[in-house]
Amino acid sequence: MSFSITLPDGSKKEYEEALSISDLAHNIATSLGKAAVAGKVNGKIKPLDFQLDKDSEVAIITDKDEEGLDVLRATAAFVFEAVAKNKYPELRFGDHVADEGGFYVDTDKSDQIKVSELPEFEKAMQKMIKNGQAIERVEVAKSELEDRFKDDPYKLELLKKIDGEKVDAYKLGDFVDFGFDALLPNTGKIKNYKLLSVAGAYWLGKSSNPMLQRIFGTAFFKKAALDEDLKRRQEIKERDHRTIGRDLDLFFVDPKVGAGLPYWMPKGATIRRVVERYIVDKEVADGYKHVYTPVLMNVDAYKTSGHWAHYRDDMFPPMDMGDGEMLELRPMNCPSHIQIYKHHIRSYRDLPLRIAELGMMHRYEKSGALSGLQRVREMTLNDGHTFVSLDQIREEFAKVLKLIMDVYHDFGITDYYFRLSYRDPKNTDKYYANDEMWETSQSMLKAAMDDLGLDYVEAEGEAAFYGPKLDIQTKTALGNDETMSTIQLDFMLPERFGLKYVGQDGEEHQPVMIHRGIVGTMERFIAYLIEIYKGAFPTWLAPVQAEIIPVNNEAHGEYAEKVRAELAKRGFRVEVDDRNEKLGYKIRESQTQKVPYTLVLGDEEMKSNSVNVRRYGTEEEISKSLEDFINEIEADVKSYSREN
């Protein structure tokens, strides 16, 4: 028997007898053999003891590779399962996953594993790791595993998904599990690991299935990498908009009354209202006509637009009104704004016609995808559609882009880049079939960006089904890449809805539609702001801009109310903390709630008509006249809290 192994550099090695991936690694270099954790054979991850006995392309995966980390984390997940099963013999496991985020294991323990138990599990894992226990891979008949797990509905369902009659299983002592691509041959390399948290997860991600418990963890080959990851996770935890939203009482979501449907508390509603008023004022000043349109529409409109064909899985089921009319909760606002355009005969003099709305939409997001304000089922989009002639496209495109940049400047958004999103011409199911339209619109979009001299990346397959778009991608505070704003060219919907305008020549012409969103949905944008600002909103956005604390309610309460009334008269959002609590406690509470200005009023302030001011995040207290303070906070708000 003779066969060849092709290595990543294209070189080949000839062998007469079968050898393992581990043997191959040592054969190439002793150092490579020591660092090897798995192999990739013809593109598939295989364990070190996998036998090579025919022509194959093989890459050795080491502890420096991302895929090597996956193998380490899968092994850590397996060891956790073993110690958990040892402590709770009745425990049954669902799925397990190891990837760039770490690892998790699903369990069905009826009384739940507590977060406080995780250190105990870590100690039990450490014993196995310290001993360097062997992990044995065994090839088992599927029928044997079905018998072994006959009382475990989760394992039986997972077994059904595996092709073939033989299954790779792994043994650690008496414990057995399957479903891993590759594990380390022993526990010795799992030195830097951490069990992180506990959460609920539906079996296979379906809300109709049982709720299981998901244990999260991570592992690294080097302690410094683990420490850095734990530091990053702590930063994420501190910036998580769901946690901050709860602590600052901004919003809540209660699955009992509707998963993915946020309730805005007074402070959260205040932030949202400030953002909405800002956006509307900005758009009106830029020539947009703001409208209100219904959240319900006849489903036929979405069949005409193409949303029904391309987007149906993300739409709620239509409502039968009993008289033949079928109404749909709208997933998009564009068909609604098209009706505004169509309501009158349009002339070239009307163009560009800019229509905007804070339009409420509904998306049928799966339960497992819902997350705070970032993934919801009801959302309000800062939406706008401009109807233009062909020769107005470039100028209007530049105008929209300038508006977006102005808004970013006011919110202090600086970490972003431009992405031109094109169709994938091979994906005929996803995209409207009109090659000429796509080529024209894509070249126009590219030319507009080139005219402006802006750098951009190009991404095939990221376009909307009806046209190409410019996406402005931001980095969230947690490091994720997210689309904040978009400008889309659309020749398709004007054609489908028969939109016309009368040109200078007296003939009918078809307009082009420009879809644009400045800051996306209110929900996702405010989630972004919460995380960027870490809940410490700049003064112009803060729900409470100043907290007034009288030293003594009886002696200074009247003056506190006078200061509150004066600030409120000037349009500032202020509150008086007149609770019967100690002064120090109330000052700390104001700081905890991240109020920009805390004003302490005592005898001296009352006598001199002044205020004692402490800015959020500082210990410094400055006494100044009430009028000077009003001038300071007024300038702070007018400048959008920018220092320059």
PDB file of N, CA and C in Angstrom, residues 271-307:
ATOM      1  N   ILE A 271     -34.903  59.564  26.860  1.00  0.00           N
ATOM      2  CA  ILE A 271     -33.760  59.486  25.945  1.00  0.00           C
ATOM      3  C   ILE A 271     -34.252  59.297  24.519  1.00  0.00           C
ATOM      4  N   ARG A 272     -35.181  58.370  24.358  1.00  0.00           N
ATOM      5  CA  ARG A 272     -35.713  58.101  23.024  1.00  0.00           C
ATOM      6  C   ARG A 272     -36.385  59.343  22.436  1.00  0.00           C
ATOM      7  N   ARG A 273     -37.147  60.051  23.261  1.00  0.00           N
ATOM      8  CA  ARG A 273     -37.862  61.243  22.776  1.00  0.00           C
ATOM      9  C   ARG A 273     -36.881  62.328  22.335  1.00  0.00           C
ATOM     10  N   VAL A 274     -35.790  62.492  23.092  1.00  0.00           N
ATOM     11  CA  VAL A 274     -34.778  63.489  22.716  1.00  0.00           C
ATOM     12  C   VAL A 274     -34.158  63.122  21.372  1.00  0.00           C
ATOM     13  N   VAL A 275     -33.834  61.845  21.192  1.00  0.00           N
ATOM     14  CA  VAL A 275     -33.246  61.388  19.928  1.00  0.00           C
ATOM     15  C   VAL A 275     -34.231  61.597  18.782  1.00  0.00           C
ATOM     16  N   GLU A 276     -35.493  61.231  18.998  1.00  0.00           N
ATOM     17  CA  GLU A 276     -36.501  61.363  17.935  1.00  0.00           C
ATOM     18  C   GLU A 276     -36.713  62.822  17.551  1.00  0.00           C
ATOM     19  N   ARG A 277     -36.810  63.695  18.550  1.00  0.00           N
ATOM     20  CA  ARG A 277     -37.013  65.123  18.241  1.00  0.00           C
ATOM     21  C   ARG A 277     -35.806  65.683  17.489  1.00  0.00           C
ATOM     22  N   TYR A 278     -34.629  65.275  17.910  1.00  0.00           N
ATOM     23  CA  TYR A 278     -33.410  65.714  17.230  1.00  0.00           C
ATOM     24  C   TYR A 278     -33.438  65.290  15.761  1.00  0.00           C
ATOM     25  N   ILE A 279     -33.745  64.020  15.522  1.00  0.00           N
ATOM     26  CA  ILE A 279     -33.736  63.485  14.157  1.00  0.00           C
ATOM     27  C   ILE A 279     -34.788  64.171  13.298  1.00  0.00           C
ATOM     28  N   VAL A 280     -35.991  64.311  13.826  1.00  0.00           N
ATOM     29  CA  VAL A 280     -37.074  64.937  13.051  1.00  0.00           C
ATOM     30  C   VAL A 280     -36.697  66.375  12.696  1.00  0.00           C
ATOM     31  N   ASP A 281     -36.203  67.130  13.685  1.00  0.00           N
ATOM     32  CA  ASP A 281     -35.814  68.520  13.425  1.00  0.00           C
ATOM     33  C   ASP A 281     -34.715  68.587  12.371  1.00  0.00           C
ATOM     34  N   LYS A 282     -33.775  67.677  12.461  1.00  0.00           N
ATOM     35  CA  LYS A 282     -32.648  67.653  11.524  1.00  0.00           C
ATOM     36  C   LYS A 282     -33.153  67.369  10.100  1.00  0.00           C
ATOM     37  N   GLU A 283     -34.074  66.411   9.986  1.00  0.00           N
ATOM     38  CA  GLU A 283     -34.588  66.037   8.668  1.00  0.00           C
ATOM     39  C   GLU A 283     -35.481  67.121   8.080  1.00  0.00           C
ATOM     40  N   VAL A 284     -36.326  67.715   8.912  1.00  0.00           N
ATOM     41  CA  VAL A 284     -37.205  68.787   8.426  1.00  0.00           C
ATOM     42  C   VAL A 284     -36.353  69.948   7.904  1.00  0.00           C
ATOM     43  N   ALA A 285     -35.294  70.275   8.633  1.00  0.00           N
ATOM     44  CA  ALA A 285     -34.397  71.345   8.192  1.00  0.00           C
ATOM     45  C   ALA A 285     -33.701  70.986   6.887  1.00  0.00           C
ATOM     46  N   ASP A 286     -33.609  69.688   6.593  1.00  0.00           N
ATOM     47  CA  ASP A 286     -32.933  69.228   5.378  1.00  0.00           C
ATOM     48  C   ASP A 286     -33.920  68.998   4.226  1.00  0.00           C
ATOM     49  N   GLY A 287     -35.173  69.400   4.419  1.00  0.00           N
ATOM     50  CA  GLY A 287     -36.130  69.337   3.315  1.00  0.00           C
ATOM     51  C   GLY A 287     -37.035  68.126   3.298  1.00  0.00           C
ATOM     52  N   TYR A 288     -37.050  67.336   4.364  1.00  0.00           N
ATOM     53  CA  TYR A 288     -37.926  66.162   4.409  1.00  0.00           C
ATOM     54  C   TYR A 288     -39.330  66.537   4.870  1.00  0.00           C
ATOM     55  N   LYS A 289     -40.313  65.872   4.287  1.00  0.00           N
ATOM     56  CA  LYS A 289     -41.705  66.007   4.709  1.00  0.00           C
ATOM     57  C   LYS A 289     -42.019  64.818   5.618  1.00  0.00           C
ATOM     58  N   HIS A 290     -42.283  65.101   6.895  1.00  0.00           N
ATOM     59  CA  HIS A 290     -42.552  64.003   7.825  1.00  0.00           C
ATOM     60  C   HIS A 290     -44.023  63.604   7.776  1.00  0.00           C
ATOM     61  N   VAL A 291     -44.246  62.283   7.822  1.00  0.00           N
ATOM     62  CA  VAL A 291     -45.604  61.750   7.697  1.00  0.00           C
ATOM     63  C   VAL A 291     -45.836  60.705   8.791  1.00  0.00           C
ATOM     64  N   TYR A 292     -47.097  60.297   8.930  1.00  0.00           N
ATOM     65  CA  TYR A 292     -47.475  59.135   9.735  1.00  0.00           C
ATOM     66  C   TYR A 292     -48.236  58.191   8.826  1.00  0.00           C
ATOM     67  N   THR A 293     -47.896  56.923   8.842  1.00  0.00           N
ATOM     68  CA  THR A 293     -48.629  55.935   8.044  1.00  0.00           C
ATOM     69  C   THR A 293     -48.967  54.735   8.927  1.00  0.00           C
ATOM     70  N   PRO A 294     -50.000  53.966   8.572  1.00  0.00           N
ATOM     71  CA  PRO A 294     -50.460  52.872   9.442  1.00  0.00           C
ATOM     72  C   PRO A 294     -49.440  51.735   9.555  1.00  0.00           C
ATOM     73  N   VAL A 295     -49.507  51.028  10.687  1.00  0.00           N
ATOM     74  CA  VAL A 295     -48.629  49.860  10.875  1.00  0.00           C
ATOM     75  C   VAL A 295     -49.218  48.622  10.193  1.00  0.00           C
ATOM     76  N   LEU A 296     -50.458  48.720   9.720  1.00  0.00           N
ATOM     77  CA  LEU A 296     -51.109  47.624   9.005  1.00  0.00           C
ATOM     78  C   LEU A 296     -51.262  47.993   7.535  1.00  0.00           C
ATOM     79  N   MET A 297     -51.150  46.981   6.680  1.00  0.00           N
ATOM     80  CA  MET A 297     -51.307  47.224   5.246  1.00  0.00           C
ATOM     81  C   MET A 297     -51.824  45.940   4.605  1.00  0.00           C
ATOM     82  N   ASN A 298     -52.553  46.104   3.515  1.00  0.00           N
ATOM     83  CA  ASN A 298     -53.042  44.935   2.794  1.00  0.00           C
ATOM     84  C   ASN A 298     -51.862  44.103   2.297  1.00  0.00           C
ATOM     85  N   VAL A 299     -51.935  42.807   2.514  1.00  0.00           N
ATOM     86  CA  VAL A 299     -50.820  41.926   2.167  1.00  0.00           C
ATOM     87  C   VAL A 299     -50.485  42.000   0.673  1.00  0.00           C
ATOM     88  N   ASP A 300     -51.464  42.392  -0.148  1.00  0.00           N
ATOM     89  CA  ASP A 300     -51.213  42.491  -1.596  1.00  0.00           C
ATOM     90  C   ASP A 300     -50.108  43.499  -1.910  1.00  0.00           C
ATOM     91  N   ALA A 301     -50.004  44.550  -1.066  1.00  0.00           N
ATOM     92  CA  ALA A 301     -48.954  45.554  -1.296  1.00  0.00           C
ATOM     93  C   ALA A 301     -47.576  44.921  -1.155  1.00  0.00           C
ATOM     94  N   TYR A 302     -47.440  43.985  -0.208  1.00  0.00           N
ATOM     95  CA  TYR A 302     -46.145  43.335   0.007  1.00  0.00           C
ATOM     96  C   TYR A 302     -45.889  42.251  -1.037  1.00  0.00           C
ATOM     97  N   LYS A 303     -46.938  41.780  -1.658  1.00  0.00           N
ATOM     98  CA  LYS A 303     -46.748  40.862  -2.788  1.00  0.00           C
ATOM     99  C   LYS A 303     -46.251  41.649  -4.000  1.00  0.00           C
ATOM    100  N   THR A 304     -46.799  42.856  -4.186  1.00  0.00           N
ATOM    101  CA  THR A 304     -46.343  43.708  -5.283  1.00  0.00           C
ATOM    102  C   THR A 304     -44.890  44.140  -5.075  1.00  0.00           C
ATOM    103  N   SER A 305     -44.568  44.515  -3.833  1.00  0.00           N
ATOM    104  CA  SER A 305     -43.215  45.021  -3.551  1.00  0.00           C
ATOM    105  C   SER A 305     -42.159  43.930  -3.624  1.00  0.00           C
ATOM    106  N   GLY A 306     -42.580  42.680  -3.429  1.00  0.00           N
ATOM    107  CA  GLY A 306     -41.619  41.580  -3.425  1.00  0.00           C
ATOM    108  C   GLY A 306     -41.249  41.119  -2.030  1.00  0.00           C
ATOM    109  N   HIS A 307     -41.675  41.865  -1.004  1.00  0.00           N
ATOM    110  CA  HIS A 307     -41.354  41.457   0.363  1.00  0.00           C
ATOM    111  C   HIS A 307     -41.979  40.103   0.698  1.00  0.00           C
TER     112      HIS A 307
END
